[in-house]
Amino acid sequence: MRIKKENITAILFFAVICGMFVGLLTYKDNDPINDFLTEYRTEVLPGTPILERLSEAIDIADDIVYDQTCFEEQYNTFYGLIQKLLGKHIITDAGYGEIYKTKYNQIIFKVPKKNFRVMRSLDAVEELKSKLDEAGIPFLYVQAPFKLSDDEQQLPANKTDYADYNVNLFLKGLDERGIKYLDLRPLLRDGEKTQNQLFFDTDHHWRIETAFEATGHIMDELNKDYGFTIDSKYKDLKNYNVETLKKCYLGSMGRRTGRFYSGLDDFTLITPKFNTSYTLYEHDYGAEKIYKGSFYKAILDKKYLVKKAPVDLNRYAVYHGDNEELIFNNNLVNNGKVMMIKDSFGVPVYSFLSLGVHEVRALDLRLFKDSVAKYAKENKPDVVILLYNGDTFNEEMFNFVMEP
């Protein structure tokens, strides 16, 4: 019997799929079924309609299969290498849709128009502001930049990013509603730093140096209009140790394309030279952890500082990242209480900001599910800051869960 090459191809494909499936279930570090159940119980709330449950279950399963596939990194690296050899500036990606290589040899995804979501976000912010006004608590919206801007075309010629479009629409709405904001985009894009100095090449986040500079602008704004007296030494880089680890970091998109396609980033660690003393409370899922000591000891997550760690380690999280609630108590500064609602851009910012004030409370709405206004009224901060980047206009990040 003559065997057709199509049949051989099909058999080989089926064998590879089966092999990957067996590897997914049996690899020593994997526990996909338990992880799926844990994630599903956490993310899918009781009462969610059946179709939404099914949709979210598929998304969770898709993420777990992708993350736990054996040799995932090797697959991605090889795939990215092939794309580079072919000269591709657009890579299809299951998570981002497409990943683009910019004119500055950085990689990024693009943001679509979000007119409806921007309007919904404006309504939510206005309602939060109203609740805070009732309690006499000032509010400040801080706009962090997205990696791409309207100033120049960085993407392939037939692709358009709408992050700045959405931001401009949102800030115009804040103006019309009389809500104060600080737009960091023109302050950071003042021509002194290049695009590659402002943002990681392999990640959508700003570099630590950029986050430090952004914190200085926020300190200035708090001193100018919100009655704070933050010492200018806290925003002067001369008062900090600056250490750069060379070619050690593969950001979130770099992990999708592999190092041969995206390259590797340097990672800079900024820590104070002056004396510091902290108590940091970390709350997640009802559990509390307490860290005490200097900035280096209490604030930094040292597992991200191991010099010979794998390049796909998320070093950006070294400044204590993405928890439901963090409370920074600075024992050497007596005044200034800030409550910050933040996305991942706020991770280095709240750590740097905590150096100049007595208390910073940081909430992440992806995890915090209580009323933000109620939390503010109970803790009485001197200001509530909402800090988001230009890709954060969605229901989850603007769900402040207002009480009746």
Tab-separated table of C-alpha atoms in Angstrom:
chain	number	residue	atom	x	y	z
A	1	MET	CA	0.000	0.000	0.000
A	2	ARG	CA	1.344	3.372	-0.969
A	3	ILE	CA	1.366	5.903	1.851
A	4	LYS	CA	0.623	9.482	0.788
A	5	LYS	CA	2.882	12.221	2.073
A	6	GLU	CA	-0.215	14.078	3.297
A	7	ASN	CA	-0.989	11.159	5.588
A	8	ILE	CA	2.563	11.140	6.938
A	9	THR	CA	2.327	14.875	7.613
A	10	ALA	CA	-0.991	14.414	9.415
A	11	ILE	CA	0.386	11.570	11.530
A	12	LEU	CA	3.476	13.567	12.476
A	13	PHE	CA	1.350	16.607	13.343
A	14	PHE	CA	-0.955	14.475	15.485
A	15	ALA	CA	2.047	12.872	17.208
A	16	VAL	CA	3.556	16.295	18.005
A	17	ILE	CA	0.266	17.557	19.431
A	18	CYS	CA	-0.138	14.423	21.551
A	19	GLY	CA	3.465	14.728	22.751
A	20	MET	CA	2.928	18.353	23.770
A	21	PHE	CA	-0.311	17.415	25.553
A	22	VAL	CA	1.382	14.604	27.492
A	23	GLY	CA	4.237	16.937	28.367
A	24	LEU	CA	1.773	19.574	29.556
A	25	LEU	CA	0.183	17.112	31.978
A	26	THR	CA	3.292	15.303	33.194
A	27	TYR	CA	6.103	17.897	33.327
A	28	LYS	CA	7.325	18.123	36.927
A	29	ASP	CA	6.672	21.863	37.358
A	30	ASN	CA	3.216	21.797	35.767
A	31	ASP	CA	-0.171	21.416	37.434
A	32	PRO	CA	-2.526	22.699	34.702
A	33	ILE	CA	-5.770	21.215	36.012
A	34	ASN	CA	-5.328	22.573	39.538
A	35	ASP	CA	-4.150	25.922	38.148
A	36	PHE	CA	-7.201	26.099	35.904
A	37	LEU	CA	-9.591	25.410	38.777
A	38	THR	CA	-7.852	27.962	41.016
A	39	GLU	CA	-7.873	30.636	38.319
A	40	TYR	CA	-11.488	29.921	37.360
A	41	ARG	CA	-12.696	30.159	40.965
A	42	THR	CA	-10.785	33.419	41.393
A	43	GLU	CA	-11.716	35.142	38.160
A	44	VAL	CA	-15.269	33.926	37.449
A	45	LEU	CA	-17.553	35.322	40.088
A	46	PRO	CA	-20.770	33.579	41.264
A	47	GLY	CA	-23.749	34.686	39.189
A	48	THR	CA	-21.756	35.196	35.995
A	49	PRO	CA	-23.957	34.320	32.956
A	50	ILE	CA	-23.267	30.901	31.455
A	51	LEU	CA	-21.901	32.205	28.137
A	52	GLU	CA	-19.488	34.538	29.920
A	53	ARG	CA	-18.426	31.639	32.162
A	54	LEU	CA	-17.683	29.545	29.100
A	55	SER	CA	-15.809	32.359	27.404
A	56	GLU	CA	-13.681	33.107	30.473
A	57	ALA	CA	-13.001	29.393	31.010
A	58	ILE	CA	-11.690	29.115	27.451
A	59	ASP	CA	-9.468	32.192	27.933
A	60	ILE	CA	-8.080	30.812	31.207
A	61	ALA	CA	-7.421	27.400	29.645
A	62	ASP	CA	-5.762	29.048	26.649
A	63	ASP	CA	-3.397	31.045	28.899
A	64	ILE	CA	-2.506	28.005	31.013
A	65	VAL	CA	-1.802	25.831	27.991
A	66	TYR	CA	0.389	28.563	26.508
A	67	ASP	CA	2.286	29.237	29.747
A	68	GLN	CA	2.841	25.590	30.672
A	69	THR	CA	3.641	24.095	27.292
A	70	CYS	CA	6.922	22.213	27.573
A	71	PHE	CA	9.842	23.960	25.898
A	72	GLU	CA	7.683	27.056	25.416
A	73	GLU	CA	10.705	29.353	25.615
A	74	GLN	CA	12.620	27.270	23.084
A	75	TYR	CA	9.637	27.256	20.697
A	76	ASN	CA	9.287	31.026	20.959
A	77	THR	CA	13.010	31.611	20.524
A	78	PHE	CA	13.162	29.433	17.425
A	79	TYR	CA	9.976	31.001	16.021
A	80	GLY	CA	11.327	34.504	16.591
A	81	LEU	CA	14.634	33.598	14.976
A	82	ILE	CA	12.837	32.428	11.832
A	83	GLN	CA	10.793	35.659	11.733
A	84	LYS	CA	13.950	37.721	12.079
A	85	LEU	CA	15.699	35.837	9.287
A	86	LEU	CA	12.649	36.478	7.099
A	87	GLY	CA	12.828	40.198	7.910
A	88	LYS	CA	9.331	40.291	9.429
A	89	HIS	CA	8.209	43.482	11.221
A	90	ILE	CA	4.844	41.976	12.186
A	91	ILE	CA	4.463	38.748	14.184
A	92	THR	CA	1.116	37.088	14.767
A	93	ASP	CA	0.584	36.412	18.473
A	94	ALA	CA	-2.170	34.546	20.310
A	95	GLY	CA	-2.195	37.034	23.193
A	96	TYR	CA	-1.620	40.428	21.574
A	97	GLY	CA	-3.021	39.657	18.132
A	98	GLU	CA	0.067	41.078	16.491
A	99	ILE	CA	3.429	42.262	17.793
A	100	TYR	CA	5.262	44.934	15.794
A	101	LYS	CA	8.881	45.926	15.475
A	102	THR	CA	9.180	49.717	15.478
A	103	LYS	CA	11.581	52.037	13.680
A	104	TYR	CA	13.623	52.077	16.914
A	105	ASN	CA	13.987	48.289	16.888
A	106	GLN	CA	11.605	47.959	19.833
A	107	ILE	CA	8.621	45.601	19.925
A	108	ILE	CA	5.090	46.573	20.913
A	109	PHE	CA	1.386	45.919	20.325
A	110	LYS	CA	-0.997	48.629	19.176
A	111	VAL	CA	-4.055	50.009	20.971
A	112	PRO	CA	-7.414	50.270	19.129
A	113	LYS	CA	-9.887	53.159	19.364
A	114	LYS	CA	-11.902	52.911	22.579
A	115	ASN	CA	-14.450	55.714	22.355
A	116	PHE	CA	-17.152	53.876	24.277
A	117	ARG	CA	-14.827	52.630	27.000
A	118	VAL	CA	-13.275	56.069	27.389
A	119	MET	CA	-16.729	57.552	27.972
A	120	ARG	CA	-17.572	54.841	30.509
A	121	SER	CA	-14.243	55.473	32.251
A	122	LEU	CA	-14.977	59.200	32.434
A	123	ASP	CA	-18.334	58.538	34.058
A	124	ALA	CA	-16.703	56.242	36.613
A	125	VAL	CA	-13.984	58.777	37.477
A	126	GLU	CA	-16.540	61.558	37.814
A	127	GLU	CA	-18.574	59.426	40.222
A	128	LEU	CA	-15.461	58.567	42.260
A	129	LYS	CA	-14.462	62.245	42.360
A	130	SER	CA	-17.949	63.142	43.609
A	131	LYS	CA	-17.718	60.606	46.443
A	132	LEU	CA	-14.279	61.899	47.439
A	133	ASP	CA	-15.530	65.488	47.358
A	134	GLU	CA	-18.207	64.545	49.877
A	135	ALA	CA	-15.426	63.384	52.217
A	136	GLY	CA	-13.220	66.404	51.519
A	137	ILE	CA	-10.480	64.284	49.900
A	138	PRO	CA	-8.692	65.846	46.882
A	139	PHE	CA	-8.293	63.799	43.686
A	140	LEU	CA	-5.621	63.822	40.969
A	141	TYR	CA	-5.569	61.796	37.767
A	142	VAL	CA	-2.052	61.099	36.461
A	143	GLN	CA	-1.648	60.093	32.829
A	144	ALA	CA	1.353	57.872	32.147
A	145	PRO	CA	2.409	57.612	28.485
A	146	PHE	CA	1.959	54.562	26.292
A	147	LYS	CA	5.024	53.358	24.421
A	148	LEU	CA	3.785	54.701	21.076
A	149	SER	CA	2.773	58.293	20.480
A	150	ASP	CA	1.035	60.419	17.877
A	151	ASP	CA	4.226	62.403	17.346
A	152	GLU	CA	5.676	59.979	14.839
A	153	GLN	CA	4.898	56.792	12.944
A	154	GLN	CA	6.890	54.032	14.609
A	155	LEU	CA	4.826	51.076	13.385
A	156	PRO	CA	4.795	49.545	9.893
A	157	ALA	CA	3.201	52.045	7.487
A	158	ASN	CA	-0.232	50.379	7.313
A	159	LYS	CA	-0.702	50.137	11.087
A	160	THR	CA	-2.098	52.837	13.408
A	161	ASP	CA	-1.999	53.047	17.173
A	162	TYR	CA	-4.771	54.929	19.011
A	163	ALA	CA	-3.375	55.130	22.553
A	164	ASP	CA	-2.801	58.898	22.360
A	165	TYR	CA	-6.154	59.357	20.619
A	166	ASN	CA	-7.918	57.626	23.530
A	167	VAL	CA	-5.900	59.573	26.096
A	168	ASN	CA	-6.627	62.912	24.433
A	169	LEU	CA	-10.328	62.069	24.391
A	170	PHE	CA	-10.194	61.120	28.076
A	171	LEU	CA	-8.278	64.220	29.185
A	172	LYS	CA	-10.630	66.447	27.175
A	173	GLY	CA	-13.488	64.840	29.113
A	174	LEU	CA	-11.740	65.515	32.416
A	175	ASP	CA	-11.327	69.162	31.390
A	176	GLU	CA	-15.016	69.435	30.582
A	177	ARG	CA	-15.922	67.924	33.970
A	178	GLY	CA	-13.503	70.121	35.914
A	179	ILE	CA	-11.342	67.218	37.126
A	180	LYS	CA	-7.638	67.918	37.662
A	181	TYR	CA	-5.001	65.823	35.940
A	182	LEU	CA	-1.274	65.667	35.389
A	183	ASP	CA	-0.305	64.639	31.856
A	184	LEU	CA	3.169	63.113	32.019
A	185	ARG	CA	3.484	62.648	28.246
A	186	PRO	CA	4.882	66.098	27.324
A	187	LEU	CA	6.971	66.230	30.513
A	188	LEU	CA	8.735	62.953	29.755
A	189	ARG	CA	8.861	63.346	25.967
A	190	ASP	CA	10.710	66.661	26.141
A	191	GLY	CA	13.457	65.652	23.714
A	192	GLU	CA	16.094	64.947	26.357
A	193	LYS	CA	15.666	61.176	26.229
A	194	THR	CA	15.344	58.964	23.178
A	195	GLN	CA	12.502	56.499	22.727
A	196	ASN	CA	14.859	53.654	23.673
A	197	GLN	CA	15.845	55.481	26.866
A	198	LEU	CA	12.232	56.070	27.868
A	199	PHE	CA	10.869	52.547	27.336
A	200	PHE	CA	12.200	48.989	27.439
A	201	ASP	CA	12.855	47.518	23.994
A	202	THR	CA	11.205	44.178	24.851
A	203	ASP	CA	8.382	45.371	27.081
A	204	HIS	CA	5.603	47.986	26.981
A	205	HIS	CA	6.642	49.468	30.351
A	206	TRP	CA	8.679	52.587	30.934
A	207	ARG	CA	12.226	52.087	32.134
A	208	ILE	CA	12.965	52.495	35.828
A	209	GLU	CA	14.776	55.775	35.101
A	210	THR	CA	11.614	57.088	33.399
A	211	ALA	CA	9.419	56.009	36.311
A	212	PHE	CA	11.818	57.798	38.686
A	213	GLU	CA	11.579	61.003	36.658
A	214	ALA	CA	7.776	60.673	36.516
A	215	THR	CA	7.695	60.404	40.320
A	216	GLY	CA	9.580	63.708	40.552
A	217	HIS	CA	6.891	65.400	38.440
A	218	ILE	CA	4.181	63.954	40.696
A	219	MET	CA	6.018	65.234	43.784
A	220	ASP	CA	6.153	68.700	42.197
A	221	GLU	CA	2.420	68.605	41.511
A	222	LEU	CA	1.614	67.515	45.073
A	223	ASN	CA	3.750	70.341	46.468
A	224	LYS	CA	2.287	72.909	44.095
A	225	ASP	CA	-1.445	72.229	44.352
A	226	TYR	CA	-2.106	69.729	47.140
A	227	GLY	CA	-0.371	71.185	50.196
A	228	PHE	CA	2.497	68.686	50.389
A	229	THR	CA	6.033	69.663	51.441
A	230	ILE	CA	8.093	66.889	49.839
A	231	ASP	CA	11.834	67.627	50.039
A	232	SER	CA	13.425	68.101	46.600
A	233	LYS	CA	16.256	65.697	47.544
A	234	TYR	CA	13.900	62.779	46.940
A	235	LYS	CA	13.690	63.532	43.223
A	236	ASP	CA	17.405	64.229	42.712
A	237	LEU	CA	19.117	61.202	41.161
A	238	LYS	CA	22.419	62.302	42.716
A	239	ASN	CA	21.057	61.049	46.043
A	240	TYR	CA	20.565	57.531	44.707
A	241	ASN	CA	22.664	54.525	43.769
A	242	VAL	CA	22.191	53.669	40.098
A	243	GLU	CA	23.257	50.181	39.002
A	244	THR	CA	22.686	48.848	35.491
A	245	LEU	CA	22.635	45.121	34.773
A	246	LYS	CA	23.577	44.624	31.133
A	247	LYS	CA	21.504	42.500	28.733
A	248	CYS	CA	19.676	40.626	31.475
A	249	TYR	CA	15.980	41.301	30.880
A	250	LEU	CA	13.427	39.934	28.417
A	251	GLY	CA	10.164	41.866	28.843
A	252	SER	CA	6.593	40.634	28.490
A	253	MET	CA	6.535	40.833	24.693
A	254	GLY	CA	10.106	39.683	24.344
A	255	ARG	CA	9.071	36.506	26.118
A	256	ARG	CA	6.516	35.981	23.316
A	257	THR	CA	8.956	36.462	20.437
A	258	GLY	CA	12.225	35.198	21.893
A	259	ARG	CA	15.501	37.017	22.428
A	260	PHE	CA	16.814	36.557	18.889
A	261	TYR	CA	13.932	38.616	17.518
A	262	SER	CA	13.575	41.239	20.258
A	263	GLY	CA	17.089	41.409	21.720
A	264	LEU	CA	17.655	41.831	25.471
A	265	ASP	CA	17.219	44.898	27.675
A	266	ASP	CA	19.550	46.388	30.245
A	267	PHE	CA	17.877	46.784	33.635
A	268	THR	CA	18.665	49.686	35.958
A	269	LEU	CA	18.153	49.513	39.712
A	270	ILE	CA	17.762	52.823	41.561
A	271	THR	CA	18.045	52.781	45.363
A	272	PRO	CA	18.475	55.625	47.885
A	273	LYS	CA	21.902	56.499	49.293
A	274	PHE	CA	20.300	58.111	52.358
A	275	ASN	CA	18.996	56.309	55.452
A	276	THR	CA	15.532	54.775	55.204
A	277	SER	CA	13.227	52.908	57.562
A	278	TYR	CA	9.998	51.215	56.474
A	279	THR	CA	7.151	49.006	57.496
A	280	LEU	CA	5.428	47.586	54.437
A	281	TYR	CA	2.111	45.726	54.691
A	282	GLU	CA	1.157	43.501	51.765
A	283	HIS	CA	-2.401	42.174	51.464
A	284	ASP	CA	-3.581	39.574	48.955
A	285	TYR	CA	-6.586	37.240	49.171
A	286	GLY	CA	-7.042	37.886	52.901
A	287	ALA	CA	-3.411	37.122	53.787
A	288	GLU	CA	-1.016	39.678	55.234
A	289	LYS	CA	2.764	39.871	54.972
A	290	ILE	CA	4.824	42.483	56.791
A	291	TYR	CA	8.276	43.690	55.750
A	292	LYS	CA	10.448	45.892	57.958
A	293	GLY	CA	13.757	47.641	57.468
A	294	SER	CA	15.467	49.869	54.929
A	295	PHE	CA	14.182	50.560	51.411
A	296	TYR	CA	16.474	47.830	50.133
A	297	LYS	CA	15.355	45.329	52.744
A	298	ALA	CA	11.639	46.065	53.052
A	299	ILE	CA	10.603	47.330	49.614
A	300	LEU	CA	12.706	45.474	47.061
A	301	ASP	CA	11.805	41.908	46.121
A	302	LYS	CA	15.287	40.419	46.020
A	303	LYS	CA	14.492	37.401	43.888
A	304	TYR	CA	14.407	39.778	40.906
A	305	LEU	CA	17.949	40.985	41.629
A	306	VAL	CA	19.784	37.703	41.110
A	307	LYS	CA	22.332	38.635	38.446
A	308	LYS	CA	22.458	35.218	36.803
A	309	ALA	CA	18.694	34.656	36.874
A	310	PRO	CA	17.021	33.553	33.612
A	311	VAL	CA	16.409	36.497	31.265
A	312	ASP	CA	12.640	35.868	31.275
A	313	LEU	CA	12.443	36.739	34.989
A	314	ASN	CA	10.208	39.812	35.349
A	315	ARG	CA	12.791	42.144	36.895
A	316	TYR	CA	10.371	45.083	36.546
A	317	ALA	CA	8.537	43.705	39.616
A	318	VAL	CA	11.559	44.224	41.883
A	319	TYR	CA	9.906	47.379	43.311
A	320	HIS	CA	7.218	45.216	44.915
A	321	GLY	CA	4.638	44.673	42.250
A	322	ASP	CA	0.963	44.160	41.649
A	323	ASN	CA	-0.664	43.330	44.970
A	324	GLU	CA	-4.257	43.877	46.033
A	325	GLU	CA	-3.207	46.381	48.694
A	326	LEU	CA	0.176	47.713	49.752
A	327	ILE	CA	0.725	50.094	52.674
A	328	PHE	CA	4.112	51.803	52.790
A	329	ASN	CA	4.813	53.395	56.168
A	330	ASN	CA	7.945	55.564	56.011
A	331	ASN	CA	9.184	55.823	59.593
A	332	LEU	CA	11.538	58.740	58.887
A	333	VAL	CA	9.030	61.146	57.291
A	334	ASN	CA	6.253	62.504	59.473
A	335	ASN	CA	3.726	63.941	57.025
A	336	GLY	CA	1.973	63.271	53.744
A	337	LYS	CA	-0.554	60.484	53.076
A	338	VAL	CA	-1.169	59.327	49.514
A	339	MET	CA	-3.652	56.761	48.300
A	340	MET	CA	-2.840	55.510	44.808
A	341	ILE	CA	-4.948	53.436	42.433
A	342	LYS	CA	-2.551	52.121	39.816
A	343	ASP	CA	-1.795	49.808	36.944
A	344	SER	CA	1.593	48.181	36.434
A	345	PHE	CA	3.181	51.551	35.538
A	346	GLY	CA	2.629	52.555	39.157
A	347	VAL	CA	4.842	49.790	40.570
A	348	PRO	CA	8.134	51.708	40.599
A	349	VAL	CA	6.324	55.031	41.153
A	350	TYR	CA	4.664	54.199	44.474
A	351	SER	CA	7.948	52.855	45.819
A	352	PHE	CA	9.843	56.035	44.880
A	353	LEU	CA	6.981	58.275	46.025
A	354	SER	CA	6.943	56.571	49.442
A	355	LEU	CA	10.424	57.989	50.105
A	356	GLY	CA	9.045	61.544	50.337
A	357	VAL	CA	5.844	61.051	52.336
A	358	HIS	CA	4.813	59.260	55.525
A	359	GLU	CA	2.321	56.868	53.971
A	360	VAL	CA	1.410	55.477	50.556
A	361	ARG	CA	-1.536	53.122	50.145
A	362	ALA	CA	-1.639	51.433	46.751
A	363	LEU	CA	-4.608	49.523	45.340
A	364	ASP	CA	-4.768	47.391	42.209
A	365	LEU	CA	-8.350	47.086	40.956
A	366	ARG	CA	-7.553	43.826	39.182
A	367	LEU	CA	-7.406	42.354	42.701
A	368	PHE	CA	-9.103	44.864	45.029
A	369	LYS	CA	-12.880	44.292	44.886
A	370	ASP	CA	-14.196	46.541	47.651
A	371	SER	CA	-15.455	50.127	47.425
A	372	VAL	CA	-12.603	52.539	46.658
A	373	ALA	CA	-14.510	55.541	48.044
A	374	LYS	CA	-15.292	53.685	51.266
A	375	TYR	CA	-11.618	52.718	51.600
A	376	ALA	CA	-10.582	56.353	51.118
A	377	LYS	CA	-13.073	57.634	53.680
A	378	GLU	CA	-11.836	55.097	56.241
A	379	ASN	CA	-8.146	55.928	55.754
A	380	LYS	CA	-8.366	59.684	55.072
A	381	PRO	CA	-5.440	60.267	52.666
A	382	ASP	CA	-4.342	63.815	51.796
A	383	VAL	CA	-4.926	62.977	48.136
A	384	VAL	CA	-6.161	60.105	45.981
A	385	ILE	CA	-4.073	59.574	42.840
A	386	LEU	CA	-5.310	57.512	39.929
A	387	LEU	CA	-2.312	56.612	37.754
A	388	TYR	CA	-2.885	54.698	34.518
A	389	ASN	CA	-1.079	54.361	31.200
A	390	GLY	CA	-2.749	54.956	27.847
A	391	ASP	CA	-3.860	51.355	27.416
A	392	THR	CA	-5.906	51.038	30.602
A	393	PHE	CA	-9.365	52.122	29.520
A	394	ASN	CA	-11.409	49.044	30.376
A	395	GLU	CA	-14.214	48.017	32.692
A	396	GLU	CA	-12.025	46.230	35.213
A	397	MET	CA	-9.624	49.117	35.866
A	398	PHE	CA	-12.392	51.708	36.261
A	399	ASN	CA	-14.707	49.600	38.398
A	400	PHE	CA	-14.499	51.551	41.663
A	401	VAL	CA	-17.391	49.566	43.220
A	402	MET	CA	-19.322	52.507	44.662
A	403	GLU	CA	-21.516	51.967	47.663
A	404	PRO	CA	-25.187	53.026	47.381
